[in-house]
Short mmCIF file of C-alpha atoms in Angstrom, two decimals:
data_model
loop_
_atom_site.label_atom_id
_atom_site.label_comp_id
_atom_site.label_asym_id
_atom_site.label_seq_id
_atom_site.Cartn_x
_atom_site.Cartn_y
_atom_site.Cartn_z
CA UNK A 1 -11.38 8.54 -15.87
CA UNK A 2 -11.58 5.68 -13.49
CA UNK A 3 -12.99 2.86 -14.34
CA UNK A 4 -15.56 1.82 -11.76
CA UNK A 5 -15.23 -1.12 -10.16
CA UNK A 6 -17.92 -4.28 -8.93
CA UNK A 7 -19.03 -4.31 -5.06
CA UNK A 8 -18.83 -6.88 -2.47
CA UNK A 9 -22.10 -8.43 -2.76
CA UNK A 10 -22.41 -8.89 0.86
CA UNK A 11 -20.72 -5.61 2.21
CA UNK A 12 -21.38 -3.60 -1.05
CA UNK A 13 -17.73 -1.97 -0.80
CA UNK A 14 -16.35 -1.21 -3.92
CA UNK A 15 -13.87 -4.12 -4.38
CA UNK A 16 -10.25 -4.89 -6.57
CA UNK A 17 -10.57 -8.44 -5.45
CA UNK A 18 -8.09 -11.59 -5.77
CA UNK A 19 -8.01 -12.61 -9.21
CA UNK A 20 -6.53 -16.51 -9.64
CA UNK A 21 -3.47 -14.29 -10.75
CA UNK A 22 -2.61 -11.29 -8.99
CA UNK A 23 -2.50 -7.80 -10.52
CA UNK A 24 1.35 -7.53 -10.50
CA UNK A 25 1.48 -10.84 -12.45
CA UNK A 26 1.93 -13.73 -10.31
CA UNK A 27 -0.43 -17.08 -9.49
CA UNK A 28 -2.45 -16.50 -6.50
CA UNK A 29 -1.11 -18.51 -3.29
CA UNK A 30 -3.44 -18.16 -1.19
CA UNK A 31 -7.28 -18.44 -0.65
CA UNK A 32 -8.19 -15.88 1.40
CA UNK A 33 -9.45 -12.93 -0.64
CA UNK A 34 -7.90 -9.19 -0.08
CA UNK A 35 -9.95 -6.00 -1.86
CA UNK A 36 -8.89 -2.26 -1.25
CA UNK A 37 -11.42 0.02 0.15
CA UNK A 38 -11.07 3.84 0.64
CA UNK A 39 -10.09 4.73 4.68
CA UNK A 40 -12.81 5.98 5.96
CA UNK A 41 -12.23 8.47 9.27
CA UNK A 42 -14.19 5.97 10.97
CA UNK A 43 -11.98 3.07 10.63
CA UNK A 44 -9.67 4.66 12.44
CA UNK A 45 -9.90 3.06 16.30
CA UNK A 46 -9.10 0.04 13.79
CA UNK A 47 -6.23 1.80 12.04
CA UNK A 48 -5.30 2.16 16.00
CA UNK A 49 -4.76 -1.29 16.77
CA UNK A 50 -2.12 -2.43 13.86
CA UNK A 51 0.17 -0.14 15.19
CA UNK A 52 2.65 -0.40 16.64
CA UNK A 53 6.44 1.45 17.46
CA UNK A 54 7.93 -1.19 14.93
CA UNK A 55 4.95 -0.42 12.89
CA UNK A 56 5.45 3.49 12.48
CA UNK A 57 9.54 3.15 12.64
CA UNK A 58 9.78 0.78 9.42
CA UNK A 59 7.12 3.05 7.81
CA UNK A 60 8.85 6.55 8.80
CA UNK A 61 6.01 8.09 10.47
CA UNK A 62 5.77 10.19 13.36
CA UNK A 63 3.88 7.74 16.07
CA UNK A 64 0.60 7.07 15.73
CA UNK A 65 -0.75 6.42 19.21
CA UNK A 66 -4.12 8.28 19.20
CA UNK A 67 -7.19 8.77 17.73
CA UNK A 68 -6.02 12.20 15.87
CA UNK A 69 -2.82 10.86 14.54
CA UNK A 70 -4.81 7.78 13.22
CA UNK A 71 -6.97 10.17 11.35
CA UNK A 72 -3.89 12.19 10.13
CA UNK A 73 -2.91 9.28 8.61
CA UNK A 74 -5.95 7.78 6.82
CA UNK A 75 -6.16 11.53 5.62
CA UNK A 76 -2.50 11.35 3.92
CA UNK A 77 -1.71 14.84 5.74
CA UNK A 78 2.33 15.35 5.31
CA UNK A 79 2.14 12.40 2.67
CA UNK A 80 2.88 12.02 -0.84
CA UNK A 81 0.39 9.45 -0.63
CA UNK A 82 -3.48 11.76 -0.93
CA UNK A 83 -5.45 8.07 -1.91
CA UNK A 84 -5.02 5.78 1.12
CA UNK A 85 -6.65 2.12 0.86
CA UNK A 86 -7.14 -0.43 3.62
CA UNK A 87 -6.15 -3.47 2.42
CA UNK A 88 -9.04 -6.29 3.97
CA UNK A 89 -8.99 -9.54 4.27
CA UNK A 90 -12.75 -11.39 4.01
CA UNK A 91 -11.97 -13.22 7.40
CA UNK A 92 -9.15 -11.46 9.29
CA UNK A 93 -10.83 -7.80 8.56
CA UNK A 94 -8.02 -5.07 8.09
CA UNK A 95 -4.69 -6.16 7.62
CA UNK A 96 -3.05 -3.02 6.39
CA UNK A 97 -3.00 -0.17 3.67
CA UNK A 98 -1.84 0.99 0.45
CA UNK A 99 -1.67 4.83 -0.90
CA UNK A 100 -0.69 6.63 -3.92
CA UNK A 101 -0.61 10.05 -5.09
CA UNK A 102 -0.47 11.37 -8.85
CA UNK A 103 2.18 14.51 -9.23
CA UNK A 104 1.65 15.62 -12.78
CA UNK A 105 2.90 12.17 -14.91
CA UNK A 106 4.53 10.07 -12.19
CA UNK A 107 2.57 8.47 -9.10
CA UNK A 108 4.16 8.24 -5.63
CA UNK A 109 3.86 4.67 -3.43
CA UNK A 110 3.13 3.13 -0.03
CA UNK A 111 2.35 0.52 1.66
CA UNK A 112 2.12 -1.87 4.59
CA UNK A 113 1.01 -5.01 6.03
CA UNK A 114 0.87 -5.78 9.99
CA UNK A 115 3.49 -7.96 10.95
CA UNK A 116 1.34 -10.77 11.63
CA UNK A 117 0.30 -11.30 8.33
CA UNK A 118 4.00 -10.72 6.68
CA UNK A 119 5.78 -13.37 4.61
CA UNK A 120 2.43 -14.55 3.42
CA UNK A 121 2.12 -12.92 0.08
CA UNK A 122 -0.62 -9.98 0.60
CA UNK A 123 2.18 -7.65 0.52
CA UNK A 124 2.20 -8.69 -3.47
CA UNK A 125 -1.32 -8.97 -4.04
CA UNK A 126 -1.96 -5.25 -2.07
CA UNK A 127 0.72 -3.96 -4.20
CA UNK A 128 -0.95 -5.73 -6.82
CA UNK A 129 -4.33 -4.53 -6.62
CA UNK A 130 -2.95 -1.07 -5.99
CA UNK A 131 -0.87 -1.07 -9.07
CA UNK A 132 -4.56 -1.88 -10.98
CA UNK A 133 -5.77 1.35 -9.26
CA UNK A 134 -3.05 3.27 -10.68
CA UNK A 135 -3.28 1.62 -14.48
CA UNK A 136 -6.53 4.22 -14.82
CA UNK A 137 -4.31 7.24 -14.65
CA UNK A 138 -2.16 8.55 -17.66
CA UNK A 139 1.42 8.15 -16.01
CA UNK A 140 4.67 7.66 -16.90
CA UNK A 141 6.55 5.89 -13.67
CA UNK A 142 5.42 5.14 -10.43
CA UNK A 143 8.07 5.99 -7.17
CA UNK A 144 8.18 4.21 -4.07
CA UNK A 145 10.88 4.95 -1.16
CA UNK A 146 12.11 1.91 0.57
CA UNK A 147 14.74 2.06 3.32
CA UNK A 148 17.91 0.50 2.64
CA UNK A 149 17.30 -2.64 5.44
CA UNK A 150 13.84 -3.63 4.28
CA UNK A 151 14.94 -6.13 2.16
CA UNK A 152 11.72 -8.24 1.92
CA UNK A 153 9.76 -4.55 0.39
CA UNK A 154 12.92 -4.18 -1.88
CA UNK A 155 12.43 -7.46 -2.96
CA UNK A 156 8.95 -7.40 -3.73
CA UNK A 157 9.01 -4.21 -5.78
CA UNK A 158 11.85 -5.70 -7.75
CA UNK A 159 9.62 -9.00 -8.58
CA UNK A 160 6.89 -6.84 -10.19
CA UNK A 161 9.02 -4.65 -12.53
CA UNK A 162 10.87 -1.93 -10.43
CA UNK A 163 14.44 -1.21 -10.16
CA UNK A 164 16.49 1.12 -7.87
CA UNK A 165 16.55 4.48 -9.47
CA UNK A 166 18.57 6.54 -6.46
CA UNK A 167 19.42 7.01 -2.84
CA UNK A 168 17.79 9.44 -0.92
CA UNK A 169 20.38 9.66 2.15
CA UNK A 170 18.96 9.29 5.32
CA UNK A 171 14.98 9.55 6.45
CA UNK A 172 14.51 8.87 10.09
CA UNK A 173 18.26 8.46 10.76
CA UNK A 174 17.93 5.37 8.30
CA UNK A 175 19.50 5.23 4.88
CA UNK A 176 16.76 5.21 2.19
CA UNK A 177 16.03 4.19 -1.81
CA UNK A 178 13.96 5.28 -4.33
CA UNK A 179 12.30 2.63 -6.70
CA UNK A 180 10.82 3.53 -10.19
CA UNK A 181 8.83 1.31 -12.90
CA UNK A 182 8.18 2.59 -15.60
CA UNK A 183 4.73 2.93 -16.92
CA UNK A 184 5.42 3.75 -20.77
#
């Protein structure tokens, strides 16, 4: 059973807000406030403005350049992650998304932050908020697949307790690595 979370007093949206110390255990180092909100089909137009060929290529996704494809992304079609959340910044709006899917005693996660906001700690904070959601489930481990050449994402995962688990071979012509974090 998932815990209820507070609602934003201004927007009324369910929140997981940044704390002084993020859920990933690191001290928060910026003043913006992030929150996660389940992506809705009504967010598809906004989401389209964030996607570009480099973004969907880095995520290993088919091109997301139509409203129909954005809606498919929001619904998690063809993905291990069926729970998708927008990463919302209180000043800048939607800046990325995180997702997870529970399969037996394991959880698969994915995450991305739009290039304009990368390198500022928002990815780490968003993944920390995602891990707070996952804590509500009875799972043994969390998995994330990352391209071999995506060093920032690998560093993020390692810094919050993930370790390399296995090489996956090539996905969309690029080698990938599966990362794991034991929960129990």
